[in-house]
Amino acid sequence: MESSLRSKVVLVTGASSGIGRATALALSHEGAIVVAAGRRAERLQTLVEEAPGEMVAMELDVTEPESVDQVVSAVVARFGRLDALVNNAGLMLAGMILNADTDEWVRMVETNLLGSMRVAHAALPHLIESHGSYVQVSSTSGRISSAGAAAYSATKFGITAFAESFRQEATPYGVRTIVVEPGFVATELVNHTTDPVMREAADRIGESMRTLQPEDIAAAVVYALGQPDHVAVNEILVRPTDQLH
């Protein structure tokens, strides 16, 4: 049976690695037209070369409003529409509050929260036109905060709250909102952390369980987007079987 995602135009942010990369490939396998967006142009080009279907790369910095507007406009100019947004770009800079580098807090707020909000804002008029779907990749840290992840959790609580408001505002226009909340996933995310103690702690956590793989989260995104138009899977929480919190 032909996939319901075939020929749908999907913008995936943070597509150069991890969950974004896996999601872009999974959507391409389903026949979607994928716009893989991110900051690392060489990695994006490699991704495009691996894709089984139509995929284009676009450089995007979600912390720059002009970059966001240019990419969303370029997608619509090239393909005539935008059927779905997968808002995935983000970073995690773990650290205790007492000795935190607050510049790292600003970076996370700019990327994880404001960056995602900017892309959703720019995409919404086009999603209304297509009766499309907005997927926001959040985190279990957007449900349960923990020591060492205060600022990261704050950004994820924040973007989950934003997505709920988005859902209430966009639903009357026939736009679906999907929040995906992964637990511990084996990606480069923890590599951004500059605090060596927190890096070591993250490594220990990863070694203590069978972690999720980016493809596991990509499968959840494909599942939610592939539902009939009258079905909105508003929230998917995915943890490793071994993860307690």
mmCIF file of C-alpha atoms in Angstrom:
data_model
loop_
_atom_site.group_PDB
_atom_site.id
_atom_site.type_symbol
_atom_site.label_atom_id
_atom_site.label_comp_id
_atom_site.label_asym_id
_atom_site.label_seq_id
_atom_site.Cartn_x
_atom_site.Cartn_y
_atom_site.Cartn_z
ATOM 1 C CA MET A 1 0.000 0.000 0.000
ATOM 2 C CA GLU A 2 1.312 3.431 -0.923
ATOM 3 C CA SER A 3 2.433 5.589 1.994
ATOM 4 C CA SER A 4 0.232 8.539 2.905
ATOM 5 C CA LEU A 5 3.434 10.584 3.151
ATOM 6 C CA ARG A 6 4.323 10.157 -0.513
ATOM 7 C CA SER A 7 4.997 13.525 -2.188
ATOM 8 C CA LYS A 8 4.350 15.450 1.037
ATOM 9 C CA VAL A 9 6.763 18.360 1.483
ATOM 10 C CA VAL A 10 8.389 18.111 4.913
ATOM 11 C CA LEU A 11 10.901 20.508 6.466
ATOM 12 C CA VAL A 12 13.180 18.878 9.057
ATOM 13 C CA THR A 13 15.383 21.139 11.185
ATOM 14 C CA GLY A 14 18.549 19.943 12.878
ATOM 15 C CA ALA A 15 18.881 17.391 10.101
ATOM 16 C CA SER A 16 22.664 17.107 9.980
ATOM 17 C CA SER A 17 22.873 14.557 12.807
ATOM 18 C CA GLY A 18 21.011 12.424 15.321
ATOM 19 C CA ILE A 19 17.232 12.399 15.410
ATOM 20 C CA GLY A 20 16.906 14.969 12.643
ATOM 21 C CA ARG A 21 19.096 12.997 10.276
ATOM 22 C CA ALA A 22 17.321 9.719 10.994
ATOM 23 C CA THR A 23 13.930 11.372 10.589
ATOM 24 C CA ALA A 24 14.859 12.922 7.260
ATOM 25 C CA LEU A 25 15.960 9.518 5.943
ATOM 26 C CA ALA A 26 12.879 7.745 7.309
ATOM 27 C CA LEU A 27 10.560 10.269 5.678
ATOM 28 C CA SER A 28 12.465 9.934 2.424
ATOM 29 C CA HIS A 29 11.965 6.161 2.572
ATOM 30 C CA GLU A 30 8.224 6.860 2.836
ATOM 31 C CA GLY A 31 8.308 8.903 -0.351
ATOM 32 C CA ALA A 32 8.121 12.356 1.203
ATOM 33 C CA ILE A 33 9.897 15.306 -0.385
ATOM 34 C CA VAL A 34 12.285 16.239 2.400
ATOM 35 C CA VAL A 35 13.987 19.559 3.016
ATOM 36 C CA ALA A 36 16.898 18.789 5.339
ATOM 37 C CA ALA A 37 17.853 21.981 7.146
ATOM 38 C CA GLY A 38 20.717 22.686 9.510
ATOM 39 C CA ARG A 39 23.968 24.569 10.027
ATOM 40 C CA ARG A 40 26.488 21.973 8.793
ATOM 41 C CA ALA A 41 26.328 22.116 5.015
ATOM 42 C CA GLU A 42 28.775 19.277 4.305
ATOM 43 C CA ARG A 43 26.883 16.846 6.509
ATOM 44 C CA LEU A 44 23.600 17.858 4.915
ATOM 45 C CA GLN A 45 25.002 17.205 1.461
ATOM 46 C CA THR A 46 26.149 13.737 2.531
ATOM 47 C CA LEU A 47 22.650 13.092 3.858
ATOM 48 C CA VAL A 48 21.091 14.135 0.558
ATOM 49 C CA GLU A 49 23.368 11.712 -1.281
ATOM 50 C CA GLU A 50 22.194 8.857 0.983
ATOM 51 C CA ALA A 51 18.499 9.631 0.678
ATOM 52 C CA PRO A 52 16.440 7.100 -1.287
ATOM 53 C CA GLY A 53 14.017 9.756 -2.491
ATOM 54 C CA GLU A 54 13.839 13.452 -3.285
ATOM 55 C CA MET A 55 15.690 15.513 -0.701
ATOM 56 C CA VAL A 56 17.280 18.947 -0.758
ATOM 57 C CA ALA A 57 19.586 20.573 1.771
ATOM 58 C CA MET A 58 19.175 24.119 3.053
ATOM 59 C CA GLU A 59 21.452 25.865 5.514
ATOM 60 C CA LEU A 60 19.523 27.114 8.532
ATOM 61 C CA ASP A 61 20.429 28.813 11.791
ATOM 62 C CA VAL A 62 17.300 28.876 13.940
ATOM 63 C CA THR A 63 18.820 31.565 16.172
ATOM 64 C CA GLU A 64 18.751 34.010 13.236
ATOM 65 C CA PRO A 65 15.239 35.237 12.324
ATOM 66 C CA GLU A 66 16.335 36.151 8.797
ATOM 67 C CA SER A 67 17.695 32.648 8.197
ATOM 68 C CA VAL A 68 14.422 31.104 9.380
ATOM 69 C CA ASP A 69 12.296 33.316 7.154
ATOM 70 C CA GLN A 70 14.541 32.709 4.143
ATOM 71 C CA VAL A 71 14.433 28.922 4.467
ATOM 72 C CA VAL A 72 10.670 28.665 4.947
ATOM 73 C CA SER A 73 10.112 31.033 2.021
ATOM 74 C CA ALA A 74 12.564 29.052 -0.115
ATOM 75 C CA VAL A 75 10.743 25.786 0.607
ATOM 76 C CA VAL A 76 7.396 27.219 -0.462
ATOM 77 C CA ALA A 77 8.901 28.953 -3.496
ATOM 78 C CA ARG A 78 10.507 25.728 -4.696
ATOM 79 C CA PHE A 79 7.730 23.231 -3.978
ATOM 80 C CA GLY A 80 4.633 25.409 -3.821
ATOM 81 C CA ARG A 81 3.636 24.326 -0.332
ATOM 82 C CA LEU A 82 4.726 23.028 3.060
ATOM 83 C CA ASP A 83 2.878 19.971 4.352
ATOM 84 C CA ALA A 84 4.752 19.312 7.586
ATOM 85 C CA LEU A 85 7.394 20.786 9.855
ATOM 86 C CA VAL A 86 9.578 18.617 12.078
ATOM 87 C CA ASN A 87 11.072 21.069 14.573
ATOM 88 C CA ASN A 88 14.095 19.221 15.887
ATOM 89 C CA ALA A 89 17.073 21.608 16.110
ATOM 90 C CA GLY A 90 18.456 21.826 19.621
ATOM 91 C CA LEU A 91 21.399 21.436 21.952
ATOM 92 C CA MET A 92 22.006 20.360 25.540
ATOM 93 C CA LEU A 93 24.630 22.022 27.723
ATOM 94 C CA ALA A 94 24.284 20.277 31.057
ATOM 95 C CA GLY A 95 25.609 21.811 34.255
ATOM 96 C CA MET A 96 24.783 22.520 37.869
ATOM 97 C CA ILE A 97 23.146 25.868 38.644
ATOM 98 C CA LEU A 98 25.756 26.851 41.256
ATOM 99 C CA ASN A 99 28.680 26.999 38.827
ATOM 100 C CA ALA A 100 26.765 27.454 35.573
ATOM 101 C CA ASP A 101 28.018 29.468 32.636
ATOM 102 C CA THR A 102 24.886 31.526 32.042
ATOM 103 C CA ASP A 103 25.961 32.223 28.463
ATOM 104 C CA GLU A 104 25.223 28.537 27.871
ATOM 105 C CA TRP A 105 21.713 29.099 29.215
ATOM 106 C CA VAL A 106 21.258 31.851 26.632
ATOM 107 C CA ARG A 107 22.445 29.559 23.840
ATOM 108 C CA MET A 108 19.945 26.876 24.821
ATOM 109 C CA VAL A 109 17.059 29.322 25.135
ATOM 110 C CA GLU A 110 17.924 30.864 21.765
ATOM 111 C CA THR A 111 18.108 27.478 20.041
ATOM 112 C CA ASN A 112 15.755 25.093 21.813
ATOM 113 C CA LEU A 113 13.002 27.532 22.701
ATOM 114 C CA LEU A 114 13.094 30.737 20.663
ATOM 115 C CA GLY A 115 14.574 29.003 17.618
ATOM 116 C CA SER A 116 11.818 26.406 17.553
ATOM 117 C CA MET A 117 9.207 29.095 18.126
ATOM 118 C CA ARG A 118 10.567 31.143 15.220
ATOM 119 C CA VAL A 119 10.387 28.230 12.800
ATOM 120 C CA ALA A 120 6.875 27.288 13.916
ATOM 121 C CA HIS A 121 5.758 30.914 13.542
ATOM 122 C CA ALA A 122 7.190 31.174 10.031
ATOM 123 C CA ALA A 123 5.708 27.832 8.969
ATOM 124 C CA LEU A 124 2.212 28.256 10.390
ATOM 125 C CA PRO A 125 0.607 30.237 7.535
ATOM 126 C CA HIS A 126 1.766 27.591 5.071
ATOM 127 C CA LEU A 127 0.643 24.716 7.301
ATOM 128 C CA ILE A 128 -2.780 26.351 7.520
ATOM 129 C CA GLU A 129 -2.921 26.500 3.740
ATOM 130 C CA SER A 130 -2.002 22.820 3.387
ATOM 131 C CA HIS A 131 -3.918 21.598 6.470
ATOM 132 C CA GLY A 132 -0.553 20.233 7.464
ATOM 133 C CA SER A 133 1.240 18.997 10.570
ATOM 134 C CA TYR A 134 3.636 20.501 13.101
ATOM 135 C CA VAL A 135 5.942 18.053 14.881
ATOM 136 C CA GLN A 136 7.881 19.371 17.856
ATOM 137 C CA VAL A 137 10.689 17.225 19.216
ATOM 138 C CA SER A 138 10.817 17.923 22.950
ATOM 139 C CA SER A 139 12.171 15.580 25.648
ATOM 140 C CA THR A 140 11.345 13.674 28.792
ATOM 141 C CA SER A 141 13.237 16.598 30.338
ATOM 142 C CA GLY A 142 10.205 18.653 29.360
ATOM 143 C CA ARG A 143 8.175 16.556 31.790
ATOM 144 C CA ILE A 144 10.607 15.807 34.623
ATOM 145 C CA SER A 145 13.443 18.146 35.543
ATOM 146 C CA SER A 146 16.638 16.896 37.137
ATOM 147 C CA ALA A 147 19.785 18.187 38.807
ATOM 148 C CA GLY A 148 22.336 19.244 36.235
ATOM 149 C CA ALA A 149 19.757 19.915 33.537
ATOM 150 C CA ALA A 150 17.879 22.927 34.896
ATOM 151 C CA ALA A 151 18.250 25.222 31.897
ATOM 152 C CA TYR A 152 17.833 22.439 29.345
ATOM 153 C CA SER A 153 14.678 21.267 31.097
ATOM 154 C CA ALA A 154 13.397 24.838 31.220
ATOM 155 C CA THR A 155 13.707 25.097 27.439
ATOM 156 C CA LYS A 156 11.939 21.773 26.938
ATOM 157 C CA PHE A 157 9.139 22.567 29.388
ATOM 158 C CA GLY A 158 8.821 25.859 27.530
ATOM 159 C CA ILE A 159 8.643 24.446 24.018
ATOM 160 C CA THR A 160 6.138 21.812 25.121
ATOM 161 C CA ALA A 161 3.948 24.591 26.532
ATOM 162 C CA PHE A 162 4.347 26.563 23.307
ATOM 163 C CA ALA A 163 3.330 23.518 21.275
ATOM 164 C CA GLU A 164 0.151 23.112 23.320
ATOM 165 C CA SER A 165 -0.815 26.729 22.691
ATOM 166 C CA PHE A 166 0.053 26.202 19.025
ATOM 167 C CA ARG A 167 -2.225 23.166 18.983
ATOM 168 C CA GLN A 168 -5.161 25.081 20.404
ATOM 169 C CA GLU A 169 -4.680 27.951 17.960
ATOM 170 C CA ALA A 170 -3.980 25.830 14.871
ATOM 171 C CA THR A 171 -6.544 23.054 15.321
ATOM 172 C CA PRO A 172 -9.465 25.180 14.025
ATOM 173 C CA TYR A 173 -7.519 25.529 10.759
ATOM 174 C CA GLY A 174 -7.107 21.770 10.365
ATOM 175 C CA VAL A 175 -3.442 21.725 11.395
ATOM 176 C CA ARG A 176 -2.247 18.791 13.521
ATOM 177 C CA THR A 177 0.241 19.263 16.354
ATOM 178 C CA ILE A 178 2.466 16.381 17.453
ATOM 179 C CA VAL A 179 4.899 16.539 20.378
ATOM 180 C CA VAL A 180 7.497 13.764 20.531
ATOM 181 C CA GLU A 181 9.308 13.391 23.863
ATOM 182 C CA PRO A 182 12.346 11.107 23.676
ATOM 183 C CA GLY A 183 14.147 9.712 26.673
ATOM 184 C CA PHE A 184 17.864 8.900 26.530
ATOM 185 C CA VAL A 185 18.904 8.641 22.869
ATOM 186 C CA ALA A 186 22.387 7.778 21.627
ATOM 187 C CA THR A 187 23.175 10.992 19.726
ATOM 188 C CA GLU A 188 25.768 13.768 19.696
ATOM 189 C CA LEU A 189 23.567 15.865 21.987
ATOM 190 C CA VAL A 190 25.544 15.210 25.168
ATOM 191 C CA ASN A 191 28.788 15.990 23.340
ATOM 192 C CA HIS A 192 27.915 19.692 23.431
ATOM 193 C CA THR A 193 28.266 19.731 27.227
ATOM 194 C CA THR A 194 31.458 21.495 28.298
ATOM 195 C CA ASP A 195 31.360 20.480 31.980
ATOM 196 C CA PRO A 196 33.572 17.344 32.233
ATOM 197 C CA VAL A 197 31.741 16.071 35.328
ATOM 198 C CA MET A 198 28.392 16.267 33.558
ATOM 199 C CA ARG A 199 29.868 14.654 30.430
ATOM 200 C CA GLU A 200 31.129 11.750 32.521
ATOM 201 C CA ALA A 201 27.756 11.431 34.252
ATOM 202 C CA ALA A 202 25.961 11.348 30.898
ATOM 203 C CA ASP A 203 28.351 8.677 29.645
ATOM 204 C CA ARG A 204 27.661 6.553 32.723
ATOM 205 C CA ILE A 205 23.915 6.863 32.213
ATOM 206 C CA GLY A 206 24.288 5.833 28.592
ATOM 207 C CA GLU A 207 26.364 2.807 29.543
ATOM 208 C CA SER A 208 23.848 1.723 32.183
ATOM 209 C CA MET A 209 20.987 1.060 29.777
ATOM 210 C CA ARG A 210 19.990 0.002 26.295
ATOM 211 C CA THR A 211 19.616 3.509 24.933
ATOM 212 C CA LEU A 212 17.249 4.526 22.193
ATOM 213 C CA GLN A 213 18.629 5.052 18.712
ATOM 214 C CA PRO A 214 17.741 8.038 16.517
ATOM 215 C CA GLU A 215 15.849 5.663 14.230
ATOM 216 C CA ASP A 216 13.482 4.805 17.092
ATOM 217 C CA ILE A 217 12.371 8.418 17.335
ATOM 218 C CA ALA A 218 12.219 8.756 13.562
ATOM 219 C CA ALA A 219 9.815 5.808 13.501
ATOM 220 C CA ALA A 220 7.574 7.588 16.011
ATOM 221 C CA VAL A 221 7.516 10.710 13.844
ATOM 222 C CA VAL A 222 6.680 8.712 10.722
ATOM 223 C CA TYR A 223 3.921 6.882 12.594
ATOM 224 C CA ALA A 224 2.289 10.093 13.783
ATOM 225 C CA LEU A 225 2.561 11.885 10.442
ATOM 226 C CA GLY A 226 1.271 8.836 8.583
ATOM 227 C CA GLN A 227 -2.077 8.759 10.364
ATOM 228 C CA PRO A 228 -5.254 9.668 8.452
ATOM 229 C CA ASP A 229 -6.007 13.387 8.378
ATOM 230 C CA HIS A 230 -8.748 13.070 10.986
ATOM 231 C CA VAL A 231 -6.364 11.470 13.505
ATOM 232 C CA ALA A 232 -4.039 13.681 15.546
ATOM 233 C CA VAL A 233 -1.463 11.867 17.661
ATOM 234 C CA ASN A 234 -0.770 14.893 19.832
ATOM 235 C CA GLU A 235 1.873 13.402 22.102
ATOM 236 C CA ILE A 236 4.333 10.508 21.991
ATOM 237 C CA LEU A 237 6.558 9.753 24.990
ATOM 238 C CA VAL A 238 9.359 7.311 24.137
ATOM 239 C CA ARG A 239 11.789 6.051 26.771
ATOM 240 C CA PRO A 240 14.313 3.228 26.714
ATOM 241 C CA THR A 241 12.858 0.203 28.468
ATOM 242 C CA ASP A 242 15.630 0.533 31.064
ATOM 243 C CA GLN A 243 15.121 4.246 31.792
ATOM 244 C CA LEU A 244 13.481 4.966 35.140
ATOM 245 C CA HIS A 245 12.916 8.744 35.012
#
